[in-house]
Coordinates of C-alpha atoms and ligand atoms in Angstrom, one line a residue:
M1 CA -13.2 3.2 28.2
G2 CA -15.5 3.7 30.8
F3 CA -13.3 0.1 32.2
V4 CA -9.9 1.2 31.8
K5 CA -8.3 4.2 31.7
Y6 CA -5.0 5.7 29.7
E7 CA -2.7 8.0 30.5
Q8 CA 0.6 9.0 29.5
E9 CA 3.8 9.8 30.5
G10 CA 7.0 10.9 27.9
F11 CA 7.4 7.9 26.5
V12 CA 5.3 5.7 28.5
G13 CA 1.6 4.5 28.0
I14 CA -0.2 4.0 31.2
V15 CA -4.1 1.7 31.4
T16 CA -5.3 0.7 34.4
I17 CA -8.2 -1.1 35.3
D18 CA -10.7 0.3 36.4
R19 CA -13.5 -1.6 37.9
P20 CA -12.4 -1.4 41.8
K21 CA -16.0 -1.7 43.2
A22 CA -15.3 -6.2 41.7
L23 CA -11.5 -5.7 42.2
N24 CA -11.6 -5.0 38.4
A25 CA -12.5 -8.5 37.2
L26 CA -12.9 -8.7 33.4
N27 CA -16.3 -9.7 32.2
E28 CA -17.0 -8.5 28.8
E29 CA -17.1 -4.5 28.8
V30 CA -13.7 -4.9 30.8
L31 CA -12.2 -6.8 28.1
K32 CA -13.5 -5.3 25.6
D33 CA -11.8 -1.4 26.7
L34 CA -8.5 -2.7 27.2
E35 CA -8.5 -3.5 23.9
A36 CA -9.7 -0.1 23.2
A37 CA -6.8 0.9 25.1
F38 CA -4.0 -1.1 23.2
D39 CA -6.0 -0.3 20.2
A40 CA -5.3 3.8 20.7
I41 CA -1.2 3.7 21.8
D42 CA 0.1 5.6 18.9
L43 CA 2.9 3.7 17.9
D44 CA 5.1 6.8 17.3
T45 CA 4.9 8.1 20.6
T46 CA 5.2 5.9 23.2
R47 CA 7.9 2.9 23.6
A48 CA 6.7 1.1 26.6
V49 CA 3.2 0.3 27.9
V50 CA 2.3 -0.4 32.2
V51 CA -0.2 -2.2 33.4
T52 CA -1.3 -1.9 36.9
G53 CA -4.5 -2.2 38.6
A54 CA -7.0 0.9 40.6
G55 CA -7.1 0.3 43.9
K56 CA -6.0 -3.1 46.4
S57 CA -6.6 -5.1 43.6
F58 CA -4.8 -6.1 40.5
V59 CA -7.8 -8.4 38.5
A60 CA -9.0 -10.1 40.8
G61 CA -10.1 -13.3 38.3
A62 CA -13.0 -12.9 35.1
D63 CA -16.4 -11.8 36.7
I64 CA -17.7 -15.5 37.9
G65 CA -20.8 -14.1 38.2
A66 CA -21.3 -13.6 34.0
M67 CA -19.4 -17.0 33.7
S68 CA -21.7 -18.8 36.2
T69 CA -24.5 -19.1 33.9
M70 CA -22.8 -19.9 30.7
T71 CA -23.2 -23.3 28.1
A72 CA -20.8 -24.1 27.2
E73 CA -20.0 -22.5 23.8
E74 CA -20.5 -19.5 25.5
G75 CA -17.6 -20.5 27.9
E76 CA -15.6 -21.7 25.3
A77 CA -16.6 -17.8 23.2
F78 CA -15.3 -16.6 26.0
G79 CA -12.3 -18.3 26.9
K80 CA -11.2 -16.8 22.9
F81 CA -12.6 -13.4 23.3
G82 CA -10.3 -12.9 26.4
N83 CA -7.1 -14.6 25.3
D84 CA -7.3 -13.2 21.9
I85 CA -7.0 -9.7 23.4
F86 CA -3.9 -11.2 25.5
R87 CA -2.4 -12.5 22.7
K88 CA -2.9 -8.8 21.3
I89 CA -1.4 -8.0 24.6
E90 CA 1.9 -10.8 24.8
T91 CA 2.5 -10.0 20.6
F92 CA 1.7 -6.2 20.7
P93 CA 4.8 -4.1 19.2
L94 CA 6.2 -2.5 22.3
P95 CA 7.2 -4.0 25.4
V96 CA 4.5 -4.4 28.3
I97 CA 5.1 -4.2 32.1
A98 CA 2.7 -5.7 34.4
A99 CA 2.8 -3.7 37.9
I100 CA 0.8 -5.4 40.0
N101 CA -0.9 -3.8 42.9
G102 CA -2.2 -6.4 44.8
F103 CA -4.9 -9.6 44.0
A104 CA -4.0 -11.5 40.9
L105 CA -5.5 -14.1 40.5
G106 CA -7.0 -16.6 37.9
G107 CA -7.6 -14.1 34.8
G108 CA -5.5 -11.3 36.2
N109 CA -2.4 -13.8 37.0
E110 CA -3.2 -15.0 33.2
L111 CA -3.6 -11.3 32.1
A112 CA -0.6 -10.3 33.9
M113 CA 1.4 -13.3 31.6
S114 CA 0.6 -11.5 28.7
C115 CA 2.4 -8.9 29.7
D116 CA 6.3 -8.7 28.4
I117 CA 8.2 -7.8 32.0
R118 CA 6.3 -8.8 35.4
I119 CA 6.7 -6.1 39.2
C120 CA 4.6 -6.5 41.7
S121 CA 3.9 -5.0 45.2
D122 CA 4.7 -6.8 48.3
K123 CA 1.2 -7.0 48.7
A124 CA 0.4 -9.2 45.4
V125 CA -1.1 -12.1 45.0
F126 CA -0.7 -14.7 42.3
G127 CA -3.2 -17.9 41.9
Q128 CA -4.9 -19.9 39.3
P129 CA -8.2 -20.5 41.9
E130 CA -10.5 -21.5 38.6
V131 CA -10.3 -26.1 39.7
G132 CA -12.2 -23.9 43.5
L133 CA -15.0 -22.9 40.6
G134 CA -15.5 -26.2 38.8
I135 CA -12.9 -24.5 35.8
T136 CA -9.9 -25.3 33.9
P137 CA -8.2 -21.5 33.4
G138 CA -9.6 -20.0 30.7
F139 CA -7.3 -17.2 29.1
G140 CA -3.9 -18.4 29.1
G141 CA -2.8 -19.9 32.1
T142 CA -2.2 -23.5 31.4
Q143 CA 0.3 -23.0 28.2
R144 CA 1.7 -19.5 30.0
L145 CA 2.5 -20.5 34.3
G146 CA 4.4 -23.4 32.8
R147 CA 6.8 -21.2 30.6
I148 CA 7.4 -18.5 32.2
I149 CA 7.5 -20.8 36.2
G150 CA 8.5 -24.6 34.2
I151 CA 6.4 -26.9 34.0
G152 CA 6.5 -28.7 37.7
M153 CA 4.6 -25.8 39.6
A154 CA 2.6 -24.6 37.1
K155 CA 1.0 -28.0 37.4
E156 CA 1.6 -27.5 41.3
L157 CA 0.0 -23.8 41.8
V158 CA -3.3 -24.9 38.1
Y159 CA -4.1 -28.9 40.2
A160 CA -4.5 -26.9 43.8
G161 CA -5.3 -24.5 43.5
Y162 CA -3.7 -22.4 45.8
N163 CA -2.4 -18.8 45.8
I164 CA 1.2 -17.3 46.7
K165 CA 2.6 -13.8 48.0
A166 CA 5.4 -12.0 46.3
D167 CA 7.5 -13.7 47.6
K168 CA 6.8 -16.9 45.8
A169 CA 6.1 -15.3 43.4
L170 CA 9.6 -13.6 43.1
E171 CA 11.2 -17.4 44.4
V172 CA 9.3 -19.0 41.3
G173 CA 10.2 -16.7 38.7
L174 CA 6.5 -15.4 38.3
V175 CA 8.3 -12.1 39.1
N176 CA 11.3 -9.7 38.7
A177 CA 10.8 -7.8 41.3
V178 CA 9.1 -6.8 44.6
Y179 CA 8.4 -3.3 46.0
S180 CA 6.1 -2.1 48.8
P181 CA 3.1 -0.6 47.1
E182 CA 4.6 3.5 47.2
E183 CA 7.6 1.7 45.3
L184 CA 6.1 0.2 42.4
M185 CA 4.4 2.8 40.4
P186 CA 7.8 4.5 40.8
A187 CA 9.5 1.1 39.7
A188 CA 7.6 0.9 37.1
M189 CA 8.0 4.1 35.2
K190 CA 11.9 3.7 35.7
L191 CA 12.0 0.3 33.8
A192 CA 9.8 1.1 31.1
G193 CA 11.5 4.9 30.8
K194 CA 15.2 2.8 31.0
I195 CA 13.2 0.8 27.4
A196 CA 12.2 3.8 26.3
K197 CA 15.9 5.9 25.9
Q198 CA 17.2 2.9 23.8
A199 CA 16.5 2.5 20.2
P200 CA 12.8 1.8 19.9
I201 CA 12.9 -0.3 16.9
A202 CA 15.5 -2.5 18.6
V203 CA 13.5 -3.3 21.1
R204 CA 11.1 -3.6 19.2
N205 CA 13.0 -6.6 17.6
C206 CA 14.0 -7.9 20.5
K207 CA 10.9 -8.7 21.9
K208 CA 9.4 -10.0 18.2
A209 CA 12.2 -12.1 18.0
M210 CA 12.5 -13.0 21.8
N211 CA 8.7 -14.3 21.1
D212 CA 8.5 -15.7 17.5
G213 CA 11.6 -17.4 18.2
L214 CA 9.9 -19.4 21.4
Q215 CA 7.5 -20.6 18.7
V216 CA 9.6 -22.8 16.2
D217 CA 12.7 -24.8 17.0
M218 CA 15.9 -24.0 17.5
D219 CA 17.1 -23.7 13.7
Q220 CA 14.1 -21.5 12.5
A221 CA 14.2 -19.5 16.3
I222 CA 18.2 -18.3 14.8
V223 CA 16.6 -17.4 11.1
V224 CA 14.3 -15.7 13.1
E225 CA 16.5 -13.7 15.0
E226 CA 18.8 -13.1 11.8
K227 CA 16.5 -11.5 10.1
L228 CA 15.4 -9.3 12.6
F229 CA 18.8 -8.3 13.6
G230 CA 19.4 -7.6 9.6
D231 CA 16.4 -5.1 9.6
C232 CA 17.9 -3.0 12.4
F233 CA 20.5 -1.5 9.9
N234 CA 17.6 0.0 7.6
S235 CA 17.0 2.1 11.2
E236 CA 18.4 5.4 12.1
D237 CA 19.0 4.7 15.2
Q238 CA 21.5 1.8 14.1
K239 CA 23.7 5.1 12.5
A240 CA 23.0 7.3 15.2
G241 CA 23.7 4.3 17.9
M242 CA 26.6 3.3 17.0
K243 CA 27.8 6.6 15.0
A244 CA 27.4 8.0 19.3
F245 CA 29.5 5.2 20.1
L246 CA 32.3 6.1 17.9
E247 CA 31.8 9.9 18.8
K248 CA 32.1 8.4 23.1
G249 CA 28.8 10.3 22.4
K250 CA 25.4 8.9 23.8
A251 CA 22.5 8.8 21.2
E252 CA 18.9 10.7 21.2
F253 CA 17.2 7.5 19.2
Q254 CA 14.2 9.3 16.7
N255 CA 12.0 5.5 16.3
K256 CA 13.0 5.6 13.1
Ligands
CO8_1 N1 -16.0 -12.0 39.8 C1 -16.1 -10.9 39.2 N2 -16.3 -10.4 41.0 C2 -15.6 -9.9 42.4 C3 -14.8 -10.7 41.0 C4 -14.7 -12.0 40.2 N3 -13.8 -12.7 39.6 N4 -14.1 -11.5 42.2 C5 -13.9 -10.0 43.5 N5 -15.2 -9.8 43.1 C6 -16.5 -8.7 43.6 C7 -16.9 -9.2 45.0 O1 -18.3 -10.3 44.2 C8 -16.9 -8.4 45.6 O2 -18.4 -7.9 45.5 P1 -19.7 -7.1 46.0 O3 -18.8 -5.9 47.2 O4 -20.5 -7.0 45.4 O5 -19.7 -8.2 47.4 C9 -15.7 -7.5 45.9 O6 -15.4 -7.8 43.9 C10 -15.6 -7.3 46.5 O7 -14.9 -9.1 46.6 P2 -14.6 -9.4 48.5 O8 -15.8 -8.9 49.6 O9 -14.5 -11.0 48.1 O10 -12.8 -9.2 48.9 P3 -12.2 -9.8 49.2 O11 -10.9 -9.0 49.8 O12 -12.4 -10.1 50.7 O13 -11.2 -10.9 48.6 C11 -10.5 -12.0 47.2 C12 -10.5 -10.8 47.9 C13 -9.6 -13.0 47.6 C14 -10.1 -12.1 45.6 C15 -12.3 -12.5 46.6 O14 -12.7 -11.9 46.8 C16 -12.0 -13.5 45.6 O15 -11.4 -14.8 46.1 N6 -12.2 -13.1 44.3 C17 -12.0 -14.2 43.4 C18 -11.2 -14.7 43.2 C19 -11.4 -16.2 41.3 O16 -11.9 -16.8 41.8 N7 -10.5 -15.6 40.9 C20 -10.4 -16.5 39.5 C21 -11.8 -16.4 38.6 S1 -11.8 -17.5 37.4 C22 -11.2 -17.0 36.1 O17 -10.5 -15.8 36.7 C23 -10.7 -17.6 34.8 C24 -10.3 -16.7 33.6 C25 -10.5 -17.1 32.6 C26 -11.9 -17.4 32.4 C27 -12.4 -18.2 30.6 C28 -13.8 -18.0 30.2 C29 -13.9 -19.5 30.2

């Protein structure tokens, strides 16, 4: 995992894209390392994950040098390669927080959007500049941006290809909060820590219910929720959480 670092602090995993010389641009190797980092996460001992970038960039996009000589078939295959990994992150059983420390352009914004929650530093810059390179977004940008910020603003950003700063990203709902660079990781860890204190099976079921429900109509979506709600009652943590409430205490959840 040369281009991706993994650290664990308590129940929180920290994945850092680490190719600062190229502003953490995503080539096949970086993407493979990113996938390997997620594959290695221990679901018994981890309850939330934070993704960030080393240096002044989150991820400045897919590697333009690597893409520059691709054929149509190779381009499609590279798109699928990245999409499969980003979909793995989007459907990863645990909540994933993107702590966006700098440039989140093209594939970088797409990586951030495959995470559940985005927070950023006031130095962050977002955009889908692909049309300026003669391509469409290829790691989910044409699909996720409209779902997150609404299709009207998404079309403006994708067609015009201009970048936006952190304050605008907050205004359009691309990020939930903006911090100074020094405050960003502590804020990400605090939020991850709050998530990690909740009943882990319930949190995982919430993620699955919210993600899966978005794929189907409301009648089916409600059934998705009912099943995952019901499933929580198989857990010891449901019993512990409710017992603690009734006894005016606080449960220490066991992820069981
Ligand atoms: N790919 C490859 N190298 C990159 C990339 C990138 N996306 N971004 C930066 N780098 C490299 C630069 O080439 C430079 O390398 P070197 O030092 O060897 O010259 C180094 O990183 C530092 O970059 P700069 O000197 O340009 O740094 P600045 O601070 O002056 O500028 C910017 C920073 C504004 C971020 C600038 O680097 C930039 O515009 N980068 C490109 C951003 C971009 O267009 N990203 C979108 C790429 S397309 C994409 O992501 C499509 C995703 C879907 C793919 C689907 C596959 C088919």
